[in-house]
mmCIF file with all atom_site columns, C-alpha atoms in Angstrom:
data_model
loop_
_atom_site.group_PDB
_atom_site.id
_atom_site.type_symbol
_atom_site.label_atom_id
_atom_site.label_alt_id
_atom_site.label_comp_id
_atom_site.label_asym_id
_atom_site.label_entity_id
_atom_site.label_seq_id
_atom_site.pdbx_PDB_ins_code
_atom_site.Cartn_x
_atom_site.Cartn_y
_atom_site.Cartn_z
_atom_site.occupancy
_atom_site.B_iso_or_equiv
_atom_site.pdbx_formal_charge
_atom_site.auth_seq_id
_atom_site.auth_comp_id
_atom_site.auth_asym_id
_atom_site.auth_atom_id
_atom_site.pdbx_PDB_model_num
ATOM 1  C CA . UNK A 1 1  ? -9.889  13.106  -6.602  1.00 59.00 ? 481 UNK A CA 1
ATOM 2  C CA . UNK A 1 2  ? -6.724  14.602  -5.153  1.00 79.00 ? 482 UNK A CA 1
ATOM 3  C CA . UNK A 1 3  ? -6.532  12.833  -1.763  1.00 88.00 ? 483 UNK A CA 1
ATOM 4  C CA . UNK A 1 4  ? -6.730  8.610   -1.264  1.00 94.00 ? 484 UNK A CA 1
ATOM 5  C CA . UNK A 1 5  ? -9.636  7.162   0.390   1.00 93.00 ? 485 UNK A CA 1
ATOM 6  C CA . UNK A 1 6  ? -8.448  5.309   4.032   1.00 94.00 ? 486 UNK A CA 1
ATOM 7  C CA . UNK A 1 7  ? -8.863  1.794   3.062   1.00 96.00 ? 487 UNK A CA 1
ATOM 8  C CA . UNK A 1 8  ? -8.036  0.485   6.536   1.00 96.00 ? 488 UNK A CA 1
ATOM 9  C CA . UNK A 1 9  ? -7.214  2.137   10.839  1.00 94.00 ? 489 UNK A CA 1
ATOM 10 C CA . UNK A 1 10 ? -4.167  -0.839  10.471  1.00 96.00 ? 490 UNK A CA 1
ATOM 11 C CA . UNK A 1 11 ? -1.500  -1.224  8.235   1.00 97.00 ? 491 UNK A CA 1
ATOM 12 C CA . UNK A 1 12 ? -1.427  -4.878  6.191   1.00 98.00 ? 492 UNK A CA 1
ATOM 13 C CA . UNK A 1 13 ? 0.535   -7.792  7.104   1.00 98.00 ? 493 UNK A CA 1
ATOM 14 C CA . UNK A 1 14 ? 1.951   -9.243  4.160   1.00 98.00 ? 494 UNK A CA 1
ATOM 15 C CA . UNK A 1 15 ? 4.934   -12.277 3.704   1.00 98.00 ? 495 UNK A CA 1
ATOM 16 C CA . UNK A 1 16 ? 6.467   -11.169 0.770   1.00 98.00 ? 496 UNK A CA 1
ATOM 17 C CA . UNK A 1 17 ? 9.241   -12.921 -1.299  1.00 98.00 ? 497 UNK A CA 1
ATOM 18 C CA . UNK A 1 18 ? 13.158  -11.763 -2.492  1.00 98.00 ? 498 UNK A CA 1
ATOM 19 C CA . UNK A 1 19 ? 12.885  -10.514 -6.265  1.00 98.00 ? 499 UNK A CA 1
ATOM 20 C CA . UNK A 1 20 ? 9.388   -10.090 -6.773  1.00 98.00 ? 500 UNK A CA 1
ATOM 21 C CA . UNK A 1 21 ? 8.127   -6.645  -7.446  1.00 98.00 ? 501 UNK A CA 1
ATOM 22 C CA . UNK A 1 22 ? 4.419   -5.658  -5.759  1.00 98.00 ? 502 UNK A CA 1
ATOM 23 C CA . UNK A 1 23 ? 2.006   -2.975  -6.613  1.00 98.00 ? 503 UNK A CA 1
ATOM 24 C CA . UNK A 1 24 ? 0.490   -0.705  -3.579  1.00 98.00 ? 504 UNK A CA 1
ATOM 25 C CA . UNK A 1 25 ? -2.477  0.800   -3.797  1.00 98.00 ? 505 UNK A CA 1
ATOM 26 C CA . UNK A 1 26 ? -2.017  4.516   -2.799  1.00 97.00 ? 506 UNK A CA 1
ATOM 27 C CA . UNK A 1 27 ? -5.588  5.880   -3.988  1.00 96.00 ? 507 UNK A CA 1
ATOM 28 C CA . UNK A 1 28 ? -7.698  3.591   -1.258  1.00 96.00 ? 508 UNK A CA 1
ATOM 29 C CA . UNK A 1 29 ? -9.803  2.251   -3.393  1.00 96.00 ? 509 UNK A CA 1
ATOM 30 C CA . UNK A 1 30 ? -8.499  -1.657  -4.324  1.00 97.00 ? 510 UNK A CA 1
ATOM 31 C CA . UNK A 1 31 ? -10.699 -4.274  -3.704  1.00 97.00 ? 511 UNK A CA 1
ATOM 32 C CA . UNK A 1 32 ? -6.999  -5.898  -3.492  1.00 97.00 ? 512 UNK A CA 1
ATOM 33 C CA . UNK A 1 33 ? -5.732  -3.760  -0.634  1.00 98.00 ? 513 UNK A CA 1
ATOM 34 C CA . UNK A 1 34 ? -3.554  -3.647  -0.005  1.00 98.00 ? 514 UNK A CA 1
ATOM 35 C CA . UNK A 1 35 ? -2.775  -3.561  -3.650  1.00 98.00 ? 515 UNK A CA 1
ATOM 36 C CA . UNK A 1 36 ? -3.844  -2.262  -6.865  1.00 98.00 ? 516 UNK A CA 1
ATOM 37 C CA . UNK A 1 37 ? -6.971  -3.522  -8.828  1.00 97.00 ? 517 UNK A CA 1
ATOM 38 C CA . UNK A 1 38 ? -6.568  -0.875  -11.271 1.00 95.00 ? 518 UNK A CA 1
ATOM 39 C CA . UNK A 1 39 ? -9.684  0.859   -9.142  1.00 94.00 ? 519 UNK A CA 1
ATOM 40 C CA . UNK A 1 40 ? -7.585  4.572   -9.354  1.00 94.00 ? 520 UNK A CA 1
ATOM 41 C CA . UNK A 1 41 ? -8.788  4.857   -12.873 1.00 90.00 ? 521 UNK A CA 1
ATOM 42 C CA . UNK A 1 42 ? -9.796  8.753   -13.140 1.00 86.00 ? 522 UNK A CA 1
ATOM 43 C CA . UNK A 1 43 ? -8.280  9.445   -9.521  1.00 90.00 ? 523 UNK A CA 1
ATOM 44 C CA . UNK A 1 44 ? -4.885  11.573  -10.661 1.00 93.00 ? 524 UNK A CA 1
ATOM 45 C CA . UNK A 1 45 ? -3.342  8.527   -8.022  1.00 95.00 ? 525 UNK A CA 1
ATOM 46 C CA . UNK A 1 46 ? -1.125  6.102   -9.389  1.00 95.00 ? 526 UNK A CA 1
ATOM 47 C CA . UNK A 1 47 ? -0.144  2.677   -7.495  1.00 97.00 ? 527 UNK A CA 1
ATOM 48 C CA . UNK A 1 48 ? 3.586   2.666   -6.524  1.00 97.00 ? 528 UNK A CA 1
ATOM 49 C CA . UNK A 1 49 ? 5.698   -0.334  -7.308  1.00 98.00 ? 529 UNK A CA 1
ATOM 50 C CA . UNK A 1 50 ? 7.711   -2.236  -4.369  1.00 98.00 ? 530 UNK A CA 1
ATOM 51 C CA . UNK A 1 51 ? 10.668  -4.639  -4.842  1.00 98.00 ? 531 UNK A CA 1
ATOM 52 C CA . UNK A 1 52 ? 10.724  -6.910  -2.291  1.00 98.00 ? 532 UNK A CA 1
ATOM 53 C CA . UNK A 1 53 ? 15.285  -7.440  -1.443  1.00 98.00 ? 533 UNK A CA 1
ATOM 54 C CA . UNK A 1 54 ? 13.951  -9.962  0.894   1.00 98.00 ? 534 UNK A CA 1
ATOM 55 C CA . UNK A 1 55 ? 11.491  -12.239 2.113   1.00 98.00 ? 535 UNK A CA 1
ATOM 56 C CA . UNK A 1 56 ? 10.290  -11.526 5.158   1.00 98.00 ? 536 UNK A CA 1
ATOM 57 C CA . UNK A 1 57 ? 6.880   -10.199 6.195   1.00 98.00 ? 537 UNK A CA 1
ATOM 58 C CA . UNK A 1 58 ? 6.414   -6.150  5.802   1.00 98.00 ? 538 UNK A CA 1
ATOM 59 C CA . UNK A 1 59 ? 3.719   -4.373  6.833   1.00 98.00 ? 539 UNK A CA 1
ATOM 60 C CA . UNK A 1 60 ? 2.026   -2.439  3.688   1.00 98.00 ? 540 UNK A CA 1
ATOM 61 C CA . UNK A 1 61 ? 0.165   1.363   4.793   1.00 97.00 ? 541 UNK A CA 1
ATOM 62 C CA . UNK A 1 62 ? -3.690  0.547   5.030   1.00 97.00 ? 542 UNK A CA 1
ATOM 63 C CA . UNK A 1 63 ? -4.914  4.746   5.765   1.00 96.00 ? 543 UNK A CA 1
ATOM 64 C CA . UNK A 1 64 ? -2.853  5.776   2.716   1.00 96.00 ? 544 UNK A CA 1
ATOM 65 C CA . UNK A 1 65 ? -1.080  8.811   5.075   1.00 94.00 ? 545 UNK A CA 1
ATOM 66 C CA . UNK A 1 66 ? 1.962   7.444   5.315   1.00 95.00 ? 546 UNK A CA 1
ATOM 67 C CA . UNK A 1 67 ? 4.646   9.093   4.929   1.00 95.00 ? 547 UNK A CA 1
ATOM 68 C CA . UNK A 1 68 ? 7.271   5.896   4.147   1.00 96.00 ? 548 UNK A CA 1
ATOM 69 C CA . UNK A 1 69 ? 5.099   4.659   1.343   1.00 96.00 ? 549 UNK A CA 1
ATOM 70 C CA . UNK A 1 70 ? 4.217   2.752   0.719   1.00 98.00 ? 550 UNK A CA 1
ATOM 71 C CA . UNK A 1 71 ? 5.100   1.208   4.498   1.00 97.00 ? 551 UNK A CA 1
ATOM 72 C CA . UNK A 1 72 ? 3.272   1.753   7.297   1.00 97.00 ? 552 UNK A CA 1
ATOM 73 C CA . UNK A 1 73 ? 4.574   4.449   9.898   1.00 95.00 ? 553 UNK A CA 1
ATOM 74 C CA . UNK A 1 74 ? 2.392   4.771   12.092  1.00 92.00 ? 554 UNK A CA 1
ATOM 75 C CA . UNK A 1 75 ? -0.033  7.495   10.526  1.00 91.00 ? 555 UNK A CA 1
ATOM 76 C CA . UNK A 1 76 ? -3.116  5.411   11.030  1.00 90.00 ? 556 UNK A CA 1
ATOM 77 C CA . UNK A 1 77 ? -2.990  5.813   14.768  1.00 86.00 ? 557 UNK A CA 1
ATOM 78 C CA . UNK A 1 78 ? -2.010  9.919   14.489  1.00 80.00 ? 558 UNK A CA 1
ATOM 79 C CA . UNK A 1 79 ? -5.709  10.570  13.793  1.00 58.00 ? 559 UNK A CA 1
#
């Protein structure tokens, strides 16, 4: 598997908190989403780390197209 399976048509809504690190899923297949479960096992996708510098809420990329990852920028609505 070369390309990430769309987990979700909107990105994820998540309140995250100043100096903690979180783990995106970027293969689509998490029964976490928006992050990783480990499910990308065999995929040739790894999960890409992101170090919260505030807390505030961010909104995490549910299609996997993105092309801030692993934000959402809109992709999901693109097609």
């Amino acid at each position: 598997m070369t390309e990430p399976v769309r987990a979700s048509n909107t990105p994820y809504a998540v309140d995250v908190e100043a100096g903690k690190s979180y783990w995106w899923c970027a293969c689509g297949k998490s029964a976490k989403q928006p992050f990783c479960d480990g499910a990308h096992k065999d995929t040739g996708i790894t999960p890409l780390k992101y170090d919260a510098t505030e807390t505030k809420k961010v909104y995490f990329c549910g299609c996997k197209a993105t092309a801030k990852q692993p934000m959402c920028d809109g992709s999901h609505s693109k097609g």
